């Protein structure tokens, strides 16, 4: 059973950002990565259930924070961190980022994980947090996809000779703001997150409208020459007839 768990953990880690960037086991678990035999490699490792282990759930934020400083500082501003430090009952890093995979939970998972506490039987208010979190992460994902597509179209327009430098600047500003949102997630300030996303959406809409105006064909106003109407023709005919008649009478 242990071999199966170890194998599964290795597979998850090898496909994670940690694995792809060379963040190896001993960085979190300790031990001797250069040892050949398992017993030597595992020497000094403390089980994560032991309060003295750096992987003990209340100590995980400080461990992750050795590399992810800004995320740790944001987390320390949250109510979750206060409860984790005082009551030892609150989410930690691995609640939202599965161990060894270290990815972000899918939107549909938020209701289940947040709802473990923010529910009527969990007794933690506000109860709408799981659904608000789900909507915020969905909006974030959609915005990322929309900005990527808009940037692609804008660069295609640039390749065709259109001047889209101002539009690209707006897109880059929106992308930069969007990239800061994951860091803000760690403060669990849902209201602040929604405000940030509203700001990114506004920048996206402005850039999209600007690109549409650049690509829309400009209709030139042509000078329309008025065709003489029936009344005008009648009046001219009457004048000519009067002139002809006057000459005959002479």
Short mmCIF file of C-alpha atoms in Angstrom, two decimals:
data_model
loop_
_atom_site.label_atom_id
_atom_site.label_comp_id
_atom_site.label_asym_id
_atom_site.label_seq_id
_atom_site.Cartn_x
_atom_site.Cartn_y
_atom_site.Cartn_z
CA UNK A 1 0.00 0.00 0.00
CA UNK A 2 2.85 2.39 0.88
CA UNK A 3 4.58 1.66 -2.43
CA UNK A 4 1.35 2.47 -4.23
CA UNK A 5 0.98 5.78 -2.40
CA UNK A 6 4.63 6.66 -2.99
CA UNK A 7 4.30 5.83 -6.68
CA UNK A 8 1.15 7.95 -7.00
CA UNK A 9 2.84 10.86 -5.18
CA UNK A 10 5.86 10.62 -7.49
CA UNK A 11 3.71 10.64 -10.63
CA UNK A 12 1.74 13.67 -9.40
CA UNK A 13 4.94 15.50 -8.43
CA UNK A 14 6.71 14.72 -11.73
CA UNK A 15 3.87 16.37 -13.67
CA UNK A 16 3.64 19.38 -11.34
CA UNK A 17 5.33 22.77 -11.64
CA UNK A 18 7.58 21.75 -8.76
CA UNK A 19 8.71 18.64 -10.60
CA UNK A 20 9.20 20.45 -13.90
CA UNK A 21 11.27 23.13 -12.16
CA UNK A 22 13.47 20.77 -10.17
CA UNK A 23 11.92 21.34 -6.72
CA UNK A 24 12.71 17.89 -5.34
CA UNK A 25 11.36 15.90 -2.38
CA UNK A 26 13.93 16.92 0.24
CA UNK A 27 13.03 20.60 -0.16
CA UNK A 28 9.79 19.90 1.73
CA UNK A 29 10.29 16.50 3.39
CA UNK A 30 13.94 16.75 4.36
CA UNK A 31 16.21 13.68 4.12
CA UNK A 32 19.25 13.06 1.98
CA UNK A 33 18.57 13.29 -1.76
CA UNK A 34 22.07 12.10 -2.67
CA UNK A 35 21.80 8.81 -0.74
CA UNK A 36 21.46 5.57 -2.71
CA UNK A 37 19.54 3.43 -0.22
CA UNK A 38 16.01 4.28 0.91
CA UNK A 39 16.89 4.09 4.61
CA UNK A 40 19.71 6.59 4.16
CA UNK A 41 17.62 8.85 1.94
CA UNK A 42 14.81 8.96 4.51
CA UNK A 43 17.07 9.56 7.51
CA UNK A 44 15.88 12.49 9.61
CA UNK A 45 12.45 12.74 7.96
CA UNK A 46 9.72 13.48 10.50
CA UNK A 47 6.18 12.26 9.68
CA UNK A 48 3.81 15.13 8.80
CA UNK A 49 1.49 14.07 11.64
CA UNK A 50 4.23 14.99 14.14
CA UNK A 51 3.85 18.64 15.34
CA UNK A 52 7.63 19.07 15.04
CA UNK A 53 7.54 18.26 11.32
CA UNK A 54 7.79 21.17 8.86
CA UNK A 55 4.90 19.46 7.03
CA UNK A 56 2.60 19.54 10.06
CA UNK A 57 -0.53 21.29 8.79
CA UNK A 58 -0.15 24.41 10.95
CA UNK A 59 3.47 24.81 9.79
CA UNK A 60 2.87 24.28 6.08
CA UNK A 61 2.34 28.02 5.33
CA UNK A 62 5.79 28.91 6.68
CA UNK A 63 7.34 26.05 4.70
CA UNK A 64 5.68 27.12 1.43
CA UNK A 65 6.43 30.74 2.28
CA UNK A 66 10.17 30.12 2.04
CA UNK A 67 9.69 30.41 -1.72
CA UNK A 68 6.21 31.92 -2.02
CA UNK A 69 6.76 35.00 0.15
CA UNK A 70 4.08 37.28 -1.30
CA UNK A 71 1.45 34.53 -1.05
CA UNK A 72 2.38 33.91 2.59
CA UNK A 73 2.13 37.61 3.42
CA UNK A 74 -1.32 37.78 1.81
CA UNK A 75 -2.39 34.65 3.70
CA UNK A 76 -1.27 36.19 7.00
CA UNK A 77 -3.79 38.98 6.41
CA UNK A 78 -6.65 36.48 6.25
CA UNK A 79 -9.07 35.27 8.89
CA UNK A 80 -8.02 31.74 7.97
CA UNK A 81 -4.45 32.36 9.12
CA UNK A 82 -5.62 33.78 12.46
CA UNK A 83 -7.77 30.72 13.11
CA UNK A 84 -5.00 28.38 12.00
CA UNK A 85 -2.58 30.00 14.47
CA UNK A 86 -4.99 30.27 17.39
CA UNK A 87 -7.46 27.40 17.13
CA UNK A 88 -5.46 25.17 14.75
CA UNK A 89 -8.71 24.80 12.81
CA UNK A 90 -8.60 26.43 9.39
CA UNK A 91 -7.51 25.76 5.82
CA UNK A 92 -3.80 25.57 5.09
CA UNK A 93 -1.92 25.66 1.77
CA UNK A 94 -2.56 22.02 0.95
CA UNK A 95 -6.32 22.47 1.41
CA UNK A 96 -6.51 24.39 -1.86
CA UNK A 97 -3.32 23.07 -3.49
CA UNK A 98 -3.31 19.23 -3.40
CA UNK A 99 0.01 17.86 -2.08
CA UNK A 100 2.46 16.76 -4.79
CA UNK A 101 0.25 18.16 -7.58
CA UNK A 102 0.25 21.74 -6.26
CA UNK A 103 -2.26 22.91 -8.83
CA UNK A 104 -5.35 25.01 -8.18
CA UNK A 105 -8.63 23.31 -7.49
CA UNK A 106 -11.25 23.40 -10.24
CA UNK A 107 -14.21 25.81 -9.83
CA UNK A 108 -16.64 22.97 -9.21
CA UNK A 109 -14.47 21.74 -6.32
CA UNK A 110 -14.73 25.00 -4.39
CA UNK A 111 -18.27 24.36 -3.19
CA UNK A 112 -17.22 20.99 -1.74
CA UNK A 113 -13.99 22.12 -0.10
CA UNK A 114 -15.13 25.54 1.14
CA UNK A 115 -18.48 24.03 2.05
CA UNK A 116 -16.80 21.65 4.50
CA UNK A 117 -16.78 24.61 6.91
CA UNK A 118 -18.96 27.28 5.26
CA UNK A 119 -22.18 25.31 5.54
CA UNK A 120 -25.12 25.05 7.90
CA UNK A 121 -23.76 21.89 9.49
CA UNK A 122 -20.20 23.35 9.49
CA UNK A 123 -21.41 26.35 11.41
CA UNK A 124 -19.05 28.86 9.81
CA UNK A 125 -20.52 32.01 8.27
CA UNK A 126 -20.94 33.38 5.68
CA UNK A 127 -22.60 30.42 4.03
CA UNK A 128 -22.46 31.90 0.51
CA UNK A 129 -18.64 31.87 0.41
CA UNK A 130 -18.33 28.54 -1.49
CA UNK A 131 -20.58 29.77 -4.31
CA UNK A 132 -18.99 33.24 -4.41
CA UNK A 133 -15.54 31.61 -4.63
CA UNK A 134 -16.69 29.35 -7.44
CA UNK A 135 -17.99 32.32 -9.45
CA UNK A 136 -14.83 34.35 -8.87
CA UNK A 137 -12.52 31.56 -10.09
CA UNK A 138 -14.78 30.95 -13.12
CA UNK A 139 -14.64 34.65 -14.04
CA UNK A 140 -10.86 34.62 -13.63
CA UNK A 141 -10.45 31.65 -15.97
CA UNK A 142 -12.83 33.15 -18.56
CA UNK A 143 -11.01 36.49 -18.45
CA UNK A 144 -7.65 34.80 -19.00
CA UNK A 145 -8.98 32.97 -22.07
CA UNK A 146 -10.68 36.12 -23.42
CA UNK A 147 -7.54 38.26 -23.02
CA UNK A 148 -5.39 35.60 -24.71
CA UNK A 149 -7.77 35.54 -27.69
CA UNK A 150 -8.00 39.33 -27.88
CA UNK A 151 -4.21 39.65 -27.83
CA UNK A 152 -3.93 37.08 -30.61
CA UNK A 153 -6.42 39.00 -32.78
CA UNK A 154 -4.71 42.31 -32.03
CA UNK A 155 -1.31 40.95 -33.07
CA UNK A 156 -2.84 39.60 -36.27
CA UNK A 157 -4.18 43.11 -36.97
CA UNK A 158 -0.70 44.52 -36.32
CA UNK A 159 0.76 42.06 -38.84
CA UNK A 160 -1.76 43.38 -41.39
CA UNK A 161 -0.48 46.92 -40.95
CA UNK A 162 -2.99 48.35 -38.48
CA UNK A 163 -1.74 50.67 -35.72
CA UNK A 164 -2.81 48.77 -32.58
CA UNK A 165 -0.03 49.83 -30.19
CA UNK A 166 -2.47 51.57 -27.81
CA UNK A 167 -4.76 48.52 -27.81
CA UNK A 168 -1.86 46.19 -27.01
CA UNK A 169 -0.88 48.44 -24.10
CA UNK A 170 -4.40 48.18 -22.67
CA UNK A 171 -4.34 44.39 -23.04
CA UNK A 172 -0.94 44.15 -21.31
CA UNK A 173 -2.21 46.31 -18.44
CA UNK A 174 -5.24 44.03 -18.03
CA UNK A 175 -3.05 40.91 -18.13
CA UNK A 176 -0.68 42.33 -15.52
CA UNK A 177 -3.58 43.06 -13.19
CA UNK A 178 -5.02 39.59 -13.78
CA UNK A 179 -1.68 37.98 -12.89
CA UNK A 180 -1.83 39.60 -9.45
CA UNK A 181 -5.21 38.05 -8.66
CA UNK A 182 -3.86 34.58 -7.62
CA UNK A 183 -1.69 36.30 -5.01
CA UNK A 184 -4.76 38.17 -3.71
CA UNK A 185 -6.63 34.87 -3.43
CA UNK A 186 -4.48 33.98 -0.44
CA UNK A 187 -6.04 36.77 1.60
CA UNK A 188 -9.49 35.23 0.96
CA UNK A 189 -10.95 38.71 0.47
CA UNK A 190 -13.74 37.77 -1.94
CA UNK A 191 -15.10 41.33 -2.14
CA UNK A 192 -11.66 42.69 -3.02
CA UNK A 193 -11.17 39.95 -5.59
CA UNK A 194 -14.45 40.80 -7.31
CA UNK A 195 -13.41 44.47 -7.44
CA UNK A 196 -10.10 43.50 -9.06
CA UNK A 197 -11.85 41.29 -11.62
CA UNK A 198 -14.34 44.09 -12.42
CA UNK A 199 -11.35 46.35 -13.14
CA UNK A 200 -9.75 43.78 -15.46
CA UNK A 201 -13.07 43.21 -17.26
CA UNK A 202 -13.38 46.97 -17.86
CA UNK A 203 -9.89 47.14 -19.37
CA UNK A 204 -10.69 44.11 -21.54
CA UNK A 205 -13.93 45.69 -22.80
CA UNK A 206 -12.18 48.97 -23.64
CA UNK A 207 -9.42 47.18 -25.56
CA UNK A 208 -11.94 45.02 -27.42
CA UNK A 209 -14.05 48.03 -28.42
CA UNK A 210 -10.94 49.90 -29.55
CA UNK A 211 -9.84 47.00 -31.76
CA UNK A 212 -13.32 46.72 -33.29
CA UNK A 213 -13.26 50.44 -34.16
CA UNK A 214 -9.81 50.11 -35.74
CA UNK A 215 -10.86 47.14 -37.87
CA UNK A 216 -14.30 48.50 -38.83
CA UNK A 217 -14.31 49.88 -42.41
CA UNK A 218 -14.71 53.65 -42.38
CA UNK A 219 -17.64 54.78 -44.48
CA UNK A 220 -16.69 57.96 -46.29
CA UNK A 221 -19.43 60.50 -46.73
CA UNK A 222 -19.81 61.11 -50.45
CA UNK A 223 -21.25 64.31 -51.84
CA UNK A 224 -24.65 63.48 -53.22
CA UNK A 225 -25.80 65.65 -56.13
CA UNK A 226 -29.47 66.31 -55.94
CA UNK A 227 -31.52 65.37 -58.99
CA UNK A 228 -34.01 68.05 -60.00
CA UNK A 229 -37.48 67.16 -58.82
CA UNK A 230 -40.69 67.12 -60.87
CA UNK A 231 -41.79 70.55 -59.60
CA UNK A 232 -38.49 72.12 -60.62
CA UNK A 233 -38.74 70.61 -64.11
CA UNK A 234 -42.28 71.97 -64.48
CA UNK A 235 -41.17 75.44 -63.43
CA UNK A 236 -38.29 75.45 -65.95
CA UNK A 237 -40.64 74.21 -68.70
CA UNK A 238 -43.12 76.99 -67.89
CA UNK A 239 -40.43 79.65 -68.11
CA UNK A 240 -39.19 78.33 -71.47
CA UNK A 241 -42.77 78.23 -72.82
CA UNK A 242 -43.36 81.83 -71.70
CA UNK A 243 -40.19 83.01 -73.42
CA UNK A 244 -41.13 81.21 -76.66
CA UNK A 245 -44.67 82.64 -76.60
CA UNK A 246 -43.38 86.17 -75.96
CA UNK A 247 -41.10 85.97 -79.00
CA UNK A 248 -43.98 84.85 -81.25
CA UNK A 249 -46.16 87.71 -80.14
CA UNK A 250 -43.54 90.30 -81.19
#
